[in-house]
PDB file of C-alpha atoms in Angstrom:
ATOM      1  CA  UNK A   1    -109.838 -51.113 -46.985  1.00 54.00           C
ATOM      2  CA  UNK A   2    -108.867 -51.083 -50.647  1.00 53.00           C
ATOM      3  CA  UNK A   3    -105.321 -52.097 -49.665  1.00 51.00           C
ATOM      4  CA  UNK A   4    -106.681 -55.033 -47.651  1.00 53.00           C
ATOM      5  CA  UNK A   5    -108.827 -56.304 -50.507  1.00 56.00           C
ATOM      6  CA  UNK A   6    -105.867 -55.897 -52.823  1.00 52.00           C
ATOM      7  CA  UNK A   7    -103.636 -58.063 -50.631  1.00 54.00           C
ATOM      8  CA  UNK A   8    -104.834 -61.261 -52.307  1.00 53.00           C
ATOM      9  CA  UNK A   9    -104.662 -59.706 -55.796  1.00 51.00           C
ATOM     10  CA  UNK A  10    -101.080 -58.526 -55.235  1.00 55.00           C
ATOM     11  CA  UNK A  11     -99.762 -61.975 -54.328  1.00 60.00           C
ATOM     12  CA  UNK A  12     -98.669 -62.820 -57.904  1.00 65.00           C
ATOM     13  CA  UNK A  13     -98.962 -59.417 -59.562  1.00 64.00           C
ATOM     14  CA  UNK A  14     -95.719 -58.551 -61.389  1.00 65.00           C
ATOM     15  CA  UNK A  15     -96.394 -54.817 -60.934  1.00 65.00           C
ATOM     16  CA  UNK A  16     -96.601 -55.008 -57.180  1.00 67.00           C
ATOM     17  CA  UNK A  17     -94.104 -53.082 -55.122  1.00 73.00           C
ATOM     18  CA  UNK A  18     -92.852 -53.929 -51.670  1.00 75.00           C
ATOM     19  CA  UNK A  19     -94.539 -50.765 -50.426  1.00 75.00           C
ATOM     20  CA  UNK A  20     -97.880 -52.051 -51.784  1.00 75.00           C
ATOM     21  CA  UNK A  21     -97.577 -55.230 -49.734  1.00 78.00           C
ATOM     22  CA  UNK A  22     -96.409 -53.279 -46.677  1.00 80.00           C
ATOM     23  CA  UNK A  23     -99.354 -50.890 -47.029  1.00 81.00           C
ATOM     24  CA  UNK A  24    -101.839 -53.743 -47.277  1.00 80.00           C
ATOM     25  CA  UNK A  25    -100.398 -55.548 -44.247  1.00 84.00           C
ATOM     26  CA  UNK A  26    -100.352 -52.319 -42.245  1.00 86.00           C
ATOM     27  CA  UNK A  27    -104.022 -51.725 -43.043  1.00 85.00           C
ATOM     28  CA  UNK A  28    -104.904 -55.311 -42.135  1.00 86.00           C
ATOM     29  CA  UNK A  29    -103.060 -55.171 -38.803  1.00 89.00           C
ATOM     30  CA  UNK A  30    -104.658 -51.799 -38.007  1.00 90.00           C
ATOM     31  CA  UNK A  31    -108.126 -53.172 -38.778  1.00 89.00           C
ATOM     32  CA  UNK A  32    -107.594 -56.206 -36.540  1.00 90.00           C
ATOM     33  CA  UNK A  33    -106.299 -53.990 -33.719  1.00 91.00           C
ATOM     34  CA  UNK A  34    -109.260 -51.630 -34.039  1.00 91.00           C
ATOM     35  CA  UNK A  35    -111.726 -54.537 -34.034  1.00 92.00           C
ATOM     36  CA  UNK A  36    -110.036 -56.426 -31.191  1.00 93.00           C
ATOM     37  CA  UNK A  37    -107.733 -54.222 -29.113  1.00 92.00           C
ATOM     38  CA  UNK A  38    -109.997 -51.170 -28.936  1.00 93.00           C
ATOM     39  CA  UNK A  39    -112.995 -53.065 -27.482  1.00 94.00           C
ATOM     40  CA  UNK A  40    -110.727 -54.932 -25.067  1.00 95.00           C
ATOM     41  CA  UNK A  41    -109.128 -51.673 -23.915  1.00 94.00           C
ATOM     42  CA  UNK A  42    -112.566 -50.120 -23.490  1.00 95.00           C
ATOM     43  CA  UNK A  43    -113.902 -53.099 -21.544  1.00 95.00           C
ATOM     44  CA  UNK A  44    -110.879 -53.279 -19.231  1.00 96.00           C
ATOM     45  CA  UNK A  45    -110.938 -49.532 -18.600  1.00 95.00           C
ATOM     46  CA  UNK A  46    -114.678 -49.589 -17.972  1.00 94.00           C
ATOM     47  CA  UNK A  47    -114.438 -52.503 -15.520  1.00 95.00           C
ATOM     48  CA  UNK A  48    -111.520 -50.973 -13.613  1.00 96.00           C
ATOM     49  CA  UNK A  49    -113.262 -47.601 -13.463  1.00 95.00           C
ATOM     50  CA  UNK A  50    -116.498 -49.243 -12.376  1.00 95.00           C
ATOM     51  CA  UNK A  51    -114.762 -51.085  -9.532  1.00 94.00           C
ATOM     52  CA  UNK A  52    -112.993 -47.918  -8.373  1.00 94.00           C
ATOM     53  CA  UNK A  53    -116.179 -45.842  -8.500  1.00 93.00           C
ATOM     54  CA  UNK A  54    -118.201 -48.487  -6.675  1.00 92.00           C
ATOM     55  CA  UNK A  55    -115.581 -48.461  -3.899  1.00 93.00           C
ATOM     56  CA  UNK A  56    -115.910 -44.664  -3.828  1.00 91.00           C
ATOM     57  CA  UNK A  57    -119.710 -44.982  -3.606  1.00 91.00           C
ATOM     58  CA  UNK A  58    -119.389 -47.360  -0.656  1.00 90.00           C
ATOM     59  CA  UNK A  59    -116.842 -45.129   1.089  1.00 90.00           C
ATOM     60  CA  UNK A  60    -118.956 -42.012   0.597  1.00 89.00           C
ATOM     61  CA  UNK A  61    -122.085 -43.737   1.876  1.00 88.00           C
ATOM     62  CA  UNK A  62    -120.194 -44.732   5.008  1.00 86.00           C
ATOM     63  CA  UNK A  63    -118.610 -41.320   5.614  1.00 86.00           C
ATOM     64  CA  UNK A  64    -121.398 -38.947   4.555  1.00 89.00           C
ATOM     65  CA  UNK A  65    -124.649 -38.500   6.442  1.00 89.00           C
ATOM     66  CA  UNK A  66    -127.933 -36.788   5.649  1.00 87.00           C
ATOM     67  CA  UNK A  67    -129.051 -34.499   8.468  1.00 89.00           C
ATOM     68  CA  UNK A  68    -131.876 -31.989   8.890  1.00 88.00           C
ATOM     69  CA  UNK A  69    -130.905 -28.305   8.846  1.00 89.00           C
ATOM     70  CA  UNK A  70    -133.052 -25.366   9.933  1.00 89.00           C
ATOM     71  CA  UNK A  71    -133.033 -22.044   8.090  1.00 89.00           C
ATOM     72  CA  UNK A  72    -131.963 -19.172  10.348  1.00 88.00           C
ATOM     73  CA  UNK A  73    -131.631 -16.431   7.758  1.00 84.00           C
ATOM     74  CA  UNK A  74    -131.964 -16.057   3.983  1.00 82.00           C
ATOM     75  CA  UNK A  75    -129.268 -14.165   2.131  1.00 77.00           C
ATOM     76  CA  UNK A  76    -130.405 -11.613  -0.431  1.00 69.00           C
ATOM     77  CA  UNK A  77    -126.838 -11.247  -1.712  1.00 59.00           C
ATOM     78  CA  UNK A  78    -124.784 -14.293  -2.476  1.00 53.00           C
ATOM     79  CA  UNK A  79    -121.877 -14.722  -0.008  1.00 50.00           C
ATOM     80  CA  UNK A  80    -118.538 -15.906  -1.288  1.00 54.00           C
ATOM     81  CA  UNK A  81    -117.999 -19.627  -0.696  1.00 53.00           C
ATOM     82  CA  UNK A  82    -114.393 -20.814  -1.136  1.00 54.00           C
ATOM     83  CA  UNK A  83    -115.391 -24.496  -1.249  1.00 53.00           C
ATOM     84  CA  UNK A  84    -116.204 -25.474  -4.863  1.00 52.00           C
ATOM     85  CA  UNK A  85    -117.810 -28.734  -3.726  1.00 51.00           C
ATOM     86  CA  UNK A  86    -120.531 -26.942  -1.781  1.00 48.00           C
ATOM     87  CA  UNK A  87    -121.072 -24.028  -4.162  1.00 48.00           C
ATOM     88  CA  UNK A  88    -122.484 -23.859  -7.647  1.00 48.00           C
ATOM     89  CA  UNK A  89    -124.000 -21.291  -9.968  1.00 47.00           C
ATOM     90  CA  UNK A  90    -127.208 -23.328 -10.036  1.00 46.00           C
ATOM     91  CA  UNK A  91    -128.060 -22.780  -6.367  1.00 44.00           C
ATOM     92  CA  UNK A  92    -126.422 -19.362  -5.963  1.00 49.00           C
ATOM     93  CA  UNK A  93    -129.780 -17.639  -5.311  1.00 49.00           C
ATOM     94  CA  UNK A  94    -130.810 -20.074  -2.562  1.00 78.00           C
ATOM     95  CA  UNK A  95    -128.022 -19.680  -0.006  1.00 85.00           C
ATOM     96  CA  UNK A  96    -129.070 -19.497   3.619  1.00 86.00           C
ATOM     97  CA  UNK A  97    -127.634 -19.353   7.101  1.00 88.00           C
ATOM     98  CA  UNK A  98    -128.694 -22.602   8.763  1.00 89.00           C
ATOM     99  CA  UNK A  99    -128.052 -24.719  11.823  1.00 90.00           C
ATOM    100  CA  UNK A 100    -127.842 -28.497  12.063  1.00 90.00           C
ATOM    101  CA  UNK A 101    -126.766 -31.260  14.397  1.00 88.00           C
ATOM    102  CA  UNK A 102    -123.901 -33.488  13.293  1.00 87.00           C
ATOM    103  CA  UNK A 103    -124.019 -37.289  13.594  1.00 86.00           C
ATOM    104  CA  UNK A 104    -121.680 -37.014  16.587  1.00 83.00           C
ATOM    105  CA  UNK A 105    -124.222 -34.760  18.344  1.00 83.00           C
ATOM    106  CA  UNK A 106    -122.376 -31.451  17.963  1.00 86.00           C
ATOM    107  CA  UNK A 107    -124.273 -28.368  16.801  1.00 88.00           C
ATOM    108  CA  UNK A 108    -123.176 -26.401  13.729  1.00 89.00           C
ATOM    109  CA  UNK A 109    -124.138 -23.168  12.028  1.00 88.00           C
ATOM    110  CA  UNK A 110    -123.063 -22.042   8.598  1.00 86.00           C
ATOM    111  CA  UNK A 111    -123.910 -20.897   5.102  1.00 86.00           C
ATOM    112  CA  UNK A 112    -125.287 -23.702   2.975  1.00 86.00           C
ATOM    113  CA  UNK A 113    -127.219 -24.185  -0.239  1.00 84.00           C
ATOM    114  CA  UNK A 114    -130.826 -25.265  -0.053  1.00 83.00           C
ATOM    115  CA  UNK A 115    -133.219 -26.737  -2.561  1.00 79.00           C
ATOM    116  CA  UNK A 116    -136.100 -24.724  -1.095  1.00 81.00           C
ATOM    117  CA  UNK A 117    -137.653 -22.386  -3.643  1.00 80.00           C
ATOM    118  CA  UNK A 118    -138.337 -19.610  -1.133  1.00 81.00           C
ATOM    119  CA  UNK A 119    -136.538 -20.397   2.125  1.00 83.00           C
ATOM    120  CA  UNK A 120    -137.783 -18.699   5.297  1.00 84.00           C
ATOM    121  CA  UNK A 121    -136.500 -18.826   8.873  1.00 88.00           C
ATOM    122  CA  UNK A 122    -137.672 -22.031  10.517  1.00 87.00           C
ATOM    123  CA  UNK A 123    -137.913 -24.035   7.279  1.00 87.00           C
ATOM    124  CA  UNK A 124    -136.203 -27.426   7.338  1.00 89.00           C
ATOM    125  CA  UNK A 125    -134.222 -29.164   4.617  1.00 89.00           C
ATOM    126  CA  UNK A 126    -131.643 -31.937   4.259  1.00 89.00           C
ATOM    127  CA  UNK A 127    -127.896 -31.411   4.011  1.00 88.00           C
ATOM    128  CA  UNK A 128    -125.023 -33.889   3.713  1.00 89.00           C
ATOM    129  CA  UNK A 129    -122.250 -33.774   6.305  1.00 89.00           C
ATOM    130  CA  UNK A 130    -119.256 -35.815   7.358  1.00 86.00           C
ATOM    131  CA  UNK A 131    -119.031 -37.421  10.800  1.00 84.00           C
ATOM    132  CA  UNK A 132    -117.858 -34.123  12.362  1.00 84.00           C
ATOM    133  CA  UNK A 133    -120.721 -32.116  10.858  1.00 84.00           C
ATOM    134  CA  UNK A 134    -118.875 -30.340   8.037  1.00 88.00           C
ATOM    135  CA  UNK A 135    -121.053 -29.873   4.968  1.00 88.00           C
ATOM    136  CA  UNK A 136    -119.982 -32.102   2.079  1.00 87.00           C
ATOM    137  CA  UNK A 137    -121.356 -32.928  -1.347  1.00 85.00           C
ATOM    138  CA  UNK A 138    -124.041 -35.513  -1.927  1.00 86.00           C
ATOM    139  CA  UNK A 139    -122.529 -39.005  -2.163  1.00 87.00           C
ATOM    140  CA  UNK A 140    -122.148 -40.531  -5.585  1.00 87.00           C
ATOM    141  CA  UNK A 141    -124.951 -42.947  -6.418  1.00 87.00           C
ATOM    142  CA  UNK A 142    -124.539 -46.330  -8.104  1.00 89.00           C
ATOM    143  CA  UNK A 143    -126.249 -45.360 -11.360  1.00 91.00           C
ATOM    144  CA  UNK A 144    -124.064 -42.284 -11.843  1.00 90.00           C
ATOM    145  CA  UNK A 145    -120.949 -44.325 -11.083  1.00 92.00           C
ATOM    146  CA  UNK A 146    -121.955 -46.916 -13.687  1.00 93.00           C
ATOM    147  CA  UNK A 147    -122.592 -44.184 -16.257  1.00 94.00           C
ATOM    148  CA  UNK A 148    -119.170 -42.639 -15.618  1.00 94.00           C
ATOM    149  CA  UNK A 149    -117.538 -46.073 -15.942  1.00 95.00           C
ATOM    150  CA  UNK A 150    -119.303 -46.744 -19.247  1.00 95.00           C
ATOM    151  CA  UNK A 151    -118.229 -43.349 -20.584  1.00 96.00           C
ATOM    152  CA  UNK A 152    -114.636 -44.006 -19.479  1.00 95.00           C
ATOM    153  CA  UNK A 153    -114.642 -47.365 -21.277  1.00 95.00           C
ATOM    154  CA  UNK A 154    -116.111 -45.836 -24.426  1.00 96.00           C
ATOM    155  CA  UNK A 155    -113.526 -43.055 -24.344  1.00 95.00           C
ATOM    156  CA  UNK A 156    -110.692 -45.545 -23.896  1.00 95.00           C
ATOM    157  CA  UNK A 157    -111.909 -47.577 -26.872  1.00 95.00           C
ATOM    158  CA  UNK A 158    -112.074 -44.439 -29.027  1.00 95.00           C
ATOM    159  CA  UNK A 159    -108.586 -43.368 -27.930  1.00 95.00           C
ATOM    160  CA  UNK A 160    -107.182 -46.811 -28.684  1.00 94.00           C
ATOM    161  CA  UNK A 161    -108.773 -46.816 -32.129  1.00 93.00           C
ATOM    162  CA  UNK A 162    -107.480 -43.300 -32.753  1.00 93.00           C
ATOM    163  CA  UNK A 163    -103.943 -44.278 -31.747  1.00 94.00           C
ATOM    164  CA  UNK A 164    -104.016 -47.298 -34.057  1.00 93.00           C
ATOM    165  CA  UNK A 165    -105.307 -45.214 -36.950  1.00 92.00           C
ATOM    166  CA  UNK A 166    -102.712 -42.531 -36.230  1.00 93.00           C
ATOM    167  CA  UNK A 167     -99.965 -45.160 -36.269  1.00 92.00           C
ATOM    168  CA  UNK A 168    -101.277 -46.557 -39.543  1.00 90.00           C
ATOM    169  CA  UNK A 169    -101.241 -43.101 -41.121  1.00 91.00           C
ATOM    170  CA  UNK A 170     -97.668 -42.484 -39.965  1.00 93.00           C
ATOM    171  CA  UNK A 171     -96.532 -45.784 -41.482  1.00 90.00           C
ATOM    172  CA  UNK A 172     -98.429 -45.008 -44.692  1.00 87.00           C
ATOM    173  CA  UNK A 173     -96.796 -41.586 -44.870  1.00 90.00           C
ATOM    174  CA  UNK A 174     -93.335 -43.145 -44.675  1.00 89.00           C
ATOM    175  CA  UNK A 175     -94.265 -45.703 -47.315  1.00 86.00           C
ATOM    176  CA  UNK A 176     -95.496 -42.975 -49.663  1.00 85.00           C
ATOM    177  CA  UNK A 177     -92.292 -40.992 -49.137  1.00 88.00           C
ATOM    178  CA  UNK A 178     -90.219 -44.070 -49.922  1.00 84.00           C
ATOM    179  CA  UNK A 179     -92.360 -44.722 -53.006  1.00 82.00           C
ATOM    180  CA  UNK A 180     -91.896 -41.152 -54.229  1.00 83.00           C
ATOM    181  CA  UNK A 181     -88.157 -41.355 -53.621  1.00 84.00           C
ATOM    182  CA  UNK A 182     -87.965 -44.471 -55.786  1.00 80.00           C
ATOM    183  CA  UNK A 183     -90.020 -42.783 -58.488  1.00 78.00           C
ATOM    184  CA  UNK A 184     -87.580 -39.863 -58.437  1.00 79.00           C
ATOM    185  CA  UNK A 185     -84.651 -42.252 -58.790  1.00 79.00           C
ATOM    186  CA  UNK A 186     -86.324 -44.068 -61.687  1.00 74.00           C
ATOM    187  CA  UNK A 187     -87.207 -40.773 -63.359  1.00 79.00           C
ATOM    188  CA  UNK A 188     -83.668 -39.458 -62.980  1.00 79.00           C
ATOM    189  CA  UNK A 189     -82.212 -42.580 -64.556  1.00 78.00           C
ATOM    190  CA  UNK A 190     -84.719 -42.528 -67.468  1.00 71.00           C
ATOM    191  CA  UNK A 191     -84.922 -38.749 -67.813  1.00 63.00           C
ATOM    192  CA  UNK A 192     -81.987 -38.055 -70.192  1.00 60.00           C
ATOM    193  CA  UNK A 193     -83.278 -40.568 -72.770  1.00 59.00           C
ATOM    194  CA  UNK A 194     -86.958 -39.615 -72.431  1.00 58.00           C
ATOM    195  CA  UNK A 195     -88.582 -39.102 -75.832  1.00 57.00           C
ATOM    196  CA  UNK A 196     -85.525 -40.113 -77.873  1.00 58.00           C
ATOM    197  CA  UNK A 197     -86.629 -43.646 -78.725  1.00 56.00           C
ATOM    198  CA  UNK A 198     -86.216 -44.370 -82.452  1.00 54.00           C
ATOM    199  CA  UNK A 199     -84.453 -41.079 -83.270  1.00 52.00           C
ATOM    200  CA  UNK A 200     -81.165 -42.776 -83.841  1.00 52.00           C
ATOM    201  CA  UNK A 201     -79.478 -40.630 -81.187  1.00 49.00           C
TER     202      UNK A 201
END
């Protein structure tokens, strides 16, 4: 920010260096990109993600069905479930053997998770299945999809801003190295005569 405010002051300053002007312009360009490009990148990413997730919501609503299942047996020990979509640590203590009828009319029996606090044989609860009756996860709802899209857009804006700032720092590092190299050259050329002014040497 200091380099940006100094851009006007350095216009006619005889002590200015080319690296000073380059540093100020780099900071100004980075600021404009952060204020303009980062929000645009976030908005575009959020809109694209929102569209994709809304299509996924529609597809899941069409392919997943809520059916009524009946508890046949409660498990005291948690059986191993290889499907990560239908298993979670949260409902590990409420796994039951249940039966249900698929949307196509076929009967199914299997181990499923239930939201019942104390499931007993004969209790009924809802499960989500595909058209063939295989248990699937609950379909994504519109509000959750919108939240994910907003988070994706926010993350994209932060990443864009971080990339711009990282690029600015890399450019600044090269400018500082060039500045130090010039100082070394100037010091080397003035070094042998340093402190000898007026000694007659």
